[in-house]
PDB file of C-alpha atoms in Angstrom:
ATOM      1  CA  MET A   1     -44.508  12.649  -2.641  1.00 40.00           C
ATOM      2  CA  GLU A   2     -43.421  12.137  -6.251  1.00 41.00           C
ATOM      3  CA  PRO A   3     -46.518  13.741  -7.837  1.00 45.00           C
ATOM      4  CA  GLN A   4     -45.930  16.854  -5.741  1.00 49.00           C
ATOM      5  CA  ASP A   5     -42.264  16.992  -6.819  1.00 50.00           C
ATOM      6  CA  SER A   6     -43.174  16.727 -10.504  1.00 48.00           C
ATOM      7  CA  GLU A   7     -45.871  19.351  -9.931  1.00 51.00           C
ATOM      8  CA  ASN A   8     -43.265  21.662  -8.322  1.00 50.00           C
ATOM      9  CA  ASN A   9     -40.848  21.070 -11.221  1.00 52.00           C
ATOM     10  CA  LYS A  10     -43.602  21.851 -13.750  1.00 51.00           C
ATOM     11  CA  GLU A  11     -44.494  24.937 -11.755  1.00 55.00           C
ATOM     12  CA  LEU A  12     -40.830  26.020 -11.670  1.00 56.00           C
ATOM     13  CA  THR A  13     -40.488  25.823 -15.442  1.00 58.00           C
ATOM     14  CA  ASP A  14     -43.681  27.814 -16.057  1.00 64.00           C
ATOM     15  CA  LYS A  15     -42.137  31.084 -14.905  1.00 74.00           C
ATOM     16  CA  LYS A  16     -38.815  32.610 -15.844  1.00 84.00           C
ATOM     17  CA  SER A  17     -38.470  34.434 -12.526  1.00 85.00           C
ATOM     18  CA  TYR A  18     -40.497  34.376  -9.312  1.00 87.00           C
ATOM     19  CA  ALA A  19     -38.795  37.473  -7.919  1.00 86.00           C
ATOM     20  CA  GLY A  20     -39.702  39.653 -10.912  1.00 88.00           C
ATOM     21  CA  ILE A  21     -36.166  39.731 -12.321  1.00 91.00           C
ATOM     22  CA  PRO A  22     -36.217  41.472 -15.716  1.00 91.00           C
ATOM     23  CA  GLU A  23     -34.930  39.418 -18.611  1.00 93.00           C
ATOM     24  CA  ALA A  24     -31.815  40.727 -20.339  1.00 93.00           C
ATOM     25  CA  GLU A  25     -32.263  41.295 -24.065  1.00 93.00           C
ATOM     26  CA  PHE A  26     -29.691  39.465 -26.183  1.00 93.00           C
ATOM     27  CA  VAL A  27     -28.135  41.781 -28.767  1.00 92.00           C
ATOM     28  CA  GLU A  28     -28.147  39.729 -31.962  1.00 93.00           C
ATOM     29  CA  ASP A  29     -27.515  42.582 -34.420  1.00 93.00           C
ATOM     30  CA  VAL A  30     -25.260  45.141 -32.749  1.00 92.00           C
ATOM     31  CA  GLU A  31     -25.569  47.630 -35.626  1.00 91.00           C
ATOM     32  CA  ALA A  32     -29.367  47.659 -35.365  1.00 91.00           C
ATOM     33  CA  TYR A  33     -29.180  47.799 -31.565  1.00 91.00           C
ATOM     34  CA  MET A  34     -26.807  50.764 -31.616  1.00 90.00           C
ATOM     35  CA  SER A  35     -28.927  52.690 -34.131  1.00 89.00           C
ATOM     36  CA  ARG A  36     -32.009  52.608 -31.900  1.00 89.00           C
ATOM     37  CA  PRO A  37     -33.120  56.109 -30.848  1.00 89.00           C
ATOM     38  CA  GLU A  38     -32.387  55.469 -27.152  1.00 88.00           C
ATOM     39  CA  ASN A  39     -28.812  54.354 -27.981  1.00 85.00           C
ATOM     40  CA  ASN A  40     -28.017  56.806 -30.808  1.00 82.00           C
ATOM     41  CA  LYS A  41     -24.718  54.996 -31.553  1.00 81.00           C
ATOM     42  CA  ASN A  42     -23.287  56.303 -28.260  1.00 90.00           C
ATOM     43  CA  VAL A  43     -21.081  53.399 -27.144  1.00 92.00           C
ATOM     44  CA  ASP A  44     -20.179  54.892 -23.770  1.00 93.00           C
ATOM     45  CA  GLU A  45     -23.831  55.400 -22.811  1.00 93.00           C
ATOM     46  CA  VAL A  46     -24.810  51.902 -23.944  1.00 94.00           C
ATOM     47  CA  LEU A  47     -21.906  50.306 -22.051  1.00 95.00           C
ATOM     48  CA  LYS A  48     -22.789  52.396 -18.998  1.00 95.00           C
ATOM     49  CA  LYS A  49     -26.429  51.244 -19.242  1.00 95.00           C
ATOM     50  CA  LEU A  50     -25.360  47.590 -19.600  1.00 95.00           C
ATOM     51  CA  ASP A  51     -22.918  47.923 -16.693  1.00 96.00           C
ATOM     52  CA  ASN A  52     -25.686  49.451 -14.581  1.00 96.00           C
ATOM     53  CA  GLN A  53     -27.970  46.543 -15.486  1.00 96.00           C
ATOM     54  CA  HIS A  54     -25.162  44.118 -14.534  1.00 96.00           C
ATOM     55  CA  ALA A  55     -24.775  45.854 -11.159  1.00 97.00           C
ATOM     56  CA  LYS A  56     -28.531  45.550 -10.544  1.00 96.00           C
ATOM     57  CA  TYR A  57     -28.307  41.822 -11.269  1.00 96.00           C
ATOM     58  CA  LYS A  58     -25.428  41.550  -8.767  1.00 96.00           C
ATOM     59  CA  PHE A  59     -27.557  43.279  -6.131  1.00 96.00           C
ATOM     60  CA  MET A  60     -30.452  40.901  -6.840  1.00 96.00           C
ATOM     61  CA  GLU A  61     -28.054  37.955  -6.567  1.00 96.00           C
ATOM     62  CA  TYR A  62     -26.853  39.173  -3.169  1.00 97.00           C
ATOM     63  CA  ASN A  63     -30.458  39.430  -1.910  1.00 96.00           C
ATOM     64  CA  LEU A  64     -31.385  35.996  -3.273  1.00 97.00           C
ATOM     65  CA  LEU A  65     -28.274  34.393  -1.764  1.00 97.00           C
ATOM     66  CA  SER A  66     -29.070  35.848   1.661  1.00 97.00           C
ATOM     67  CA  LYS A  67     -32.673  34.614   1.336  1.00 97.00           C
ATOM     68  CA  LYS A  68     -31.382  31.171   0.328  1.00 97.00           C
ATOM     69  CA  LYS A  69     -29.066  31.100   3.342  1.00 97.00           C
ATOM     70  CA  ARG A  70     -31.935  32.038   5.657  1.00 96.00           C
ATOM     71  CA  LEU A  71     -34.185  29.341   4.174  1.00 96.00           C
ATOM     72  CA  LEU A  72     -31.418  26.724   4.357  1.00 96.00           C
ATOM     73  CA  ASN A  73     -31.157  27.442   8.094  1.00 95.00           C
ATOM     74  CA  GLN A  74     -34.920  27.612   8.602  1.00 94.00           C
ATOM     75  CA  VAL A  75     -35.836  24.207   7.104  1.00 95.00           C
ATOM     76  CA  PRO A  76     -33.665  22.065   9.440  1.00 95.00           C
ATOM     77  CA  GLU A  77     -34.821  24.099  12.446  1.00 92.00           C
ATOM     78  CA  LEU A  78     -38.465  23.521  11.513  1.00 94.00           C
ATOM     79  CA  LYS A  79     -37.772  19.809  11.043  1.00 96.00           C
ATOM     80  CA  ARG A  80     -36.140  19.625  14.490  1.00 93.00           C
ATOM     81  CA  SER A  81     -39.188  21.297  16.002  1.00 93.00           C
ATOM     82  CA  LEU A  82     -41.476  18.851  14.210  1.00 95.00           C
ATOM     83  CA  THR A  83     -39.403  15.929  15.501  1.00 94.00           C
ATOM     84  CA  MET A  84     -39.723  17.298  19.036  1.00 91.00           C
ATOM     85  CA  ILE A  85     -43.513  17.592  18.658  1.00 93.00           C
ATOM     86  CA  GLU A  86     -43.656  13.961  17.515  1.00 92.00           C
ATOM     87  CA  LYS A  87     -41.519  12.936  20.514  1.00 90.00           C
ATOM     88  CA  LEU A  88     -43.838  14.828  22.873  1.00 90.00           C
ATOM     89  CA  GLU A  89     -46.858  13.065  21.352  1.00 91.00           C
ATOM     90  CA  GLN A  90     -45.280   9.676  22.082  1.00 90.00           C
ATOM     91  CA  GLN A  91     -44.265  10.510  25.674  1.00 88.00           C
ATOM     92  CA  LYS A  92     -46.822   9.426  28.230  1.00 87.00           C
ATOM     93  CA  GLU A  93     -44.551   9.776  31.287  1.00 91.00           C
ATOM     94  CA  GLU A  94     -42.342  12.529  32.652  1.00 91.00           C
ATOM     95  CA  PHE A  95     -38.822  12.487  31.236  1.00 89.00           C
ATOM     96  CA  GLU A  96     -35.585  14.369  31.820  1.00 91.00           C
ATOM     97  CA  THR A  97     -33.766  16.171  29.033  1.00 89.00           C
ATOM     98  CA  GLN A  98     -31.252  18.895  28.310  1.00 90.00           C
ATOM     99  CA  PHE A  99     -32.107  21.941  26.272  1.00 85.00           C
ATOM    100  CA  LEU A 100     -30.020  24.683  24.733  1.00 85.00           C
ATOM    101  CA  LEU A 101     -30.092  27.765  26.913  1.00 88.00           C
ATOM    102  CA  SER A 102     -27.588  29.754  24.873  1.00 90.00           C
ATOM    103  CA  GLU A 103     -24.665  28.840  22.661  1.00 88.00           C
ATOM    104  CA  GLN A 104     -22.724  26.011  24.330  1.00 90.00           C
ATOM    105  CA  VAL A 105     -24.868  26.279  27.506  1.00 94.00           C
ATOM    106  CA  PHE A 106     -27.398  23.564  28.290  1.00 93.00           C
ATOM    107  CA  ALA A 107     -29.865  23.214  31.161  1.00 94.00           C
ATOM    108  CA  LYS A 108     -31.515  20.087  32.542  1.00 94.00           C
ATOM    109  CA  ALA A 109     -35.284  19.945  32.696  1.00 92.00           C
ATOM    110  CA  LYS A 110     -38.001  17.505  33.634  1.00 92.00           C
ATOM    111  CA  VAL A 111     -40.771  17.485  31.043  1.00 88.00           C
ATOM    112  CA  PRO A 112     -44.203  16.268  32.160  1.00 90.00           C
ATOM    113  CA  PRO A 113     -46.598  14.765  29.608  1.00 90.00           C
ATOM    114  CA  THR A 114     -48.318  17.577  27.727  1.00 91.00           C
ATOM    115  CA  ASP A 115     -50.963  18.208  25.125  1.00 92.00           C
ATOM    116  CA  THR A 116     -49.790  21.728  24.232  1.00 93.00           C
ATOM    117  CA  VAL A 117     -46.615  23.488  23.125  1.00 93.00           C
ATOM    118  CA  TYR A 118     -45.595  27.088  22.568  1.00 92.00           C
ATOM    119  CA  LEU A 119     -44.206  28.094  19.170  1.00 92.00           C
ATOM    120  CA  TRP A 120     -42.315  31.242  18.279  1.00 88.00           C
ATOM    121  CA  LEU A 121     -44.040  32.870  15.316  1.00 84.00           C
ATOM    122  CA  GLY A 122     -41.569  35.723  14.972  1.00 81.00           C
ATOM    123  CA  ALA A 123     -41.682  39.413  15.875  1.00 88.00           C
ATOM    124  CA  ASN A 124     -41.518  38.420  19.569  1.00 89.00           C
ATOM    125  CA  VAL A 125     -44.804  36.515  19.305  1.00 93.00           C
ATOM    126  CA  MET A 126     -45.299  33.107  20.901  1.00 93.00           C
ATOM    127  CA  LEU A 127     -48.553  31.173  20.786  1.00 94.00           C
ATOM    128  CA  GLU A 128     -49.810  28.054  22.497  1.00 95.00           C
ATOM    129  CA  TYR A 129     -50.857  25.220  20.190  1.00 96.00           C
ATOM    130  CA  SER A 130     -52.173  21.734  20.694  1.00 95.00           C
ATOM    131  CA  LEU A 131     -49.644  19.122  19.588  1.00 94.00           C
ATOM    132  CA  LYS A 132     -51.745  18.298  16.501  1.00 95.00           C
ATOM    133  CA  ASP A 133     -52.132  21.962  15.505  1.00 96.00           C
ATOM    134  CA  ALA A 134     -48.419  22.596  16.067  1.00 96.00           C
ATOM    135  CA  GLN A 135     -47.561  19.572  13.938  1.00 96.00           C
ATOM    136  CA  ASP A 136     -49.869  20.806  11.145  1.00 96.00           C
ATOM    137  CA  LEU A 137     -48.436  24.329  11.301  1.00 96.00           C
ATOM    138  CA  LEU A 138     -44.834  23.120  11.231  1.00 96.00           C
ATOM    139  CA  THR A 139     -45.593  20.763   8.331  1.00 97.00           C
ATOM    140  CA  GLN A 140     -47.103  23.671   6.388  1.00 97.00           C
ATOM    141  CA  ASN A 141     -44.126  25.887   7.214  1.00 95.00           C
ATOM    142  CA  ILE A 142     -41.659  23.224   6.085  1.00 96.00           C
ATOM    143  CA  ALA A 143     -43.534  22.821   2.798  1.00 97.00           C
ATOM    144  CA  ALA A 144     -43.640  26.600   2.249  1.00 96.00           C
ATOM    145  CA  ALA A 145     -39.953  27.045   3.104  1.00 96.00           C
ATOM    146  CA  THR A 146     -38.962  24.180   0.784  1.00 96.00           C
ATOM    147  CA  ARG A 147     -41.098  25.614  -2.023  1.00 96.00           C
ATOM    148  CA  ASN A 148     -39.581  29.078  -1.491  1.00 96.00           C
ATOM    149  CA  LEU A 149     -36.102  27.565  -1.508  1.00 96.00           C
ATOM    150  CA  ASN A 150     -36.878  25.970  -4.879  1.00 96.00           C
ATOM    151  CA  TYR A 151     -38.120  29.341  -6.172  1.00 96.00           C
ATOM    152  CA  VAL A 152     -34.961  31.085  -4.984  1.00 96.00           C
ATOM    153  CA  GLU A 153     -32.722  28.461  -6.598  1.00 96.00           C
ATOM    154  CA  HIS A 154     -34.715  28.775  -9.817  1.00 96.00           C
ATOM    155  CA  ASP A 155     -34.331  32.572  -9.721  1.00 96.00           C
ATOM    156  CA  LEU A 156     -30.592  32.255  -9.073  1.00 96.00           C
ATOM    157  CA  ASP A 157     -30.250  30.045 -12.163  1.00 95.00           C
ATOM    158  CA  PHE A 158     -32.263  32.564 -14.186  1.00 95.00           C
ATOM    159  CA  LEU A 159     -30.114  35.369 -12.808  1.00 95.00           C
ATOM    160  CA  ARG A 160     -26.900  33.598 -13.868  1.00 95.00           C
ATOM    161  CA  ASP A 161     -28.282  33.458 -17.412  1.00 95.00           C
ATOM    162  CA  GLN A 162     -28.968  37.207 -17.251  1.00 95.00           C
ATOM    163  CA  PHE A 163     -25.390  37.842 -16.079  1.00 94.00           C
ATOM    164  CA  THR A 164     -24.044  35.904 -19.031  1.00 96.00           C
ATOM    165  CA  THR A 165     -26.339  37.632 -21.513  1.00 96.00           C
ATOM    166  CA  THR A 166     -25.441  41.077 -20.189  1.00 96.00           C
ATOM    167  CA  GLU A 167     -21.711  40.329 -20.206  1.00 96.00           C
ATOM    168  CA  VAL A 168     -21.897  38.988 -23.773  1.00 97.00           C
ATOM    169  CA  ASN A 169     -23.830  42.108 -24.816  1.00 96.00           C
ATOM    170  CA  MET A 170     -21.163  44.334 -23.276  1.00 96.00           C
ATOM    171  CA  ALA A 171     -18.420  42.448 -25.117  1.00 96.00           C
ATOM    172  CA  ARG A 172     -20.330  42.566 -28.416  1.00 96.00           C
ATOM    173  CA  VAL A 173     -20.944  46.336 -28.166  1.00 94.00           C
ATOM    174  CA  PHE A 174     -17.316  46.960 -27.211  1.00 95.00           C
ATOM    175  CA  ASN A 175     -16.036  44.811 -30.110  1.00 95.00           C
ATOM    176  CA  TRP A 176     -18.434  46.564 -32.495  1.00 94.00           C
ATOM    177  CA  ASP A 177     -16.985  49.910 -31.392  1.00 93.00           C
ATOM    178  CA  VAL A 178     -13.402  48.684 -31.858  1.00 94.00           C
ATOM    179  CA  LYS A 179     -14.186  47.451 -35.388  1.00 94.00           C
ATOM    180  CA  ARG A 180     -15.982  50.706 -36.203  1.00 91.00           C
ATOM    181  CA  ARG A 181     -13.024  52.777 -35.015  1.00 91.00           C
ATOM    182  CA  GLN A 182     -10.575  50.616 -36.953  1.00 93.00           C
ATOM    183  CA  ALA A 183     -12.696  50.976 -40.090  1.00 91.00           C
ATOM    184  CA  ALA A 184     -12.890  54.771 -39.609  1.00 89.00           C
ATOM    185  CA  LYS A 185      -9.137  54.936 -39.058  1.00 90.00           C
ATOM    186  CA  ALA A 186      -8.486  52.869 -42.209  1.00 89.00           C
ATOM    187  CA  ALA A 187     -10.877  55.071 -44.209  1.00 88.00           C
ATOM    188  CA  ASN A 188      -9.036  58.235 -43.080  1.00 84.00           C
ATOM    189  CA  LYS A 189      -5.665  56.989 -44.355  1.00 75.00           C
TER     190      LYS A 189
END
């Protein structure tokens, strides 16, 4: 399992963002940045553009957090299903159990030995699988969900860096404007 983890970590560092999040440009020289043709020394427009970029990053963060929440719920559910498949493989005699019918409501059932199970695939689709095929499918789904969770966490870290860069840029442009106005005011006196 360790080689796969180091492979995943290497893979995670190869890309800046898996969700296609644009990288925020750090404004090193504010004077040069403000004299670009698209900025034309218009502080209000530049701050508006940076604020708009910040809002887009917030929206992306919201989407990634909801995806992370969904994946965090999905992985344990898949693992529970895999555990149940393994239990069914071991059972050679009929056994009695309780299963969740709805929230806080359980029903008793007698489960005969079986070689097949039905799995929900989503979109109101359920398919019958042999125990081995179901186990393989669930193992693949757990691996994919875990990998996607790592990608989402990586993108959230990248996104936090973009927030910081954008906020620093906004502060630098604002401070540049304050200094410029103070210098113009001092020159007029």
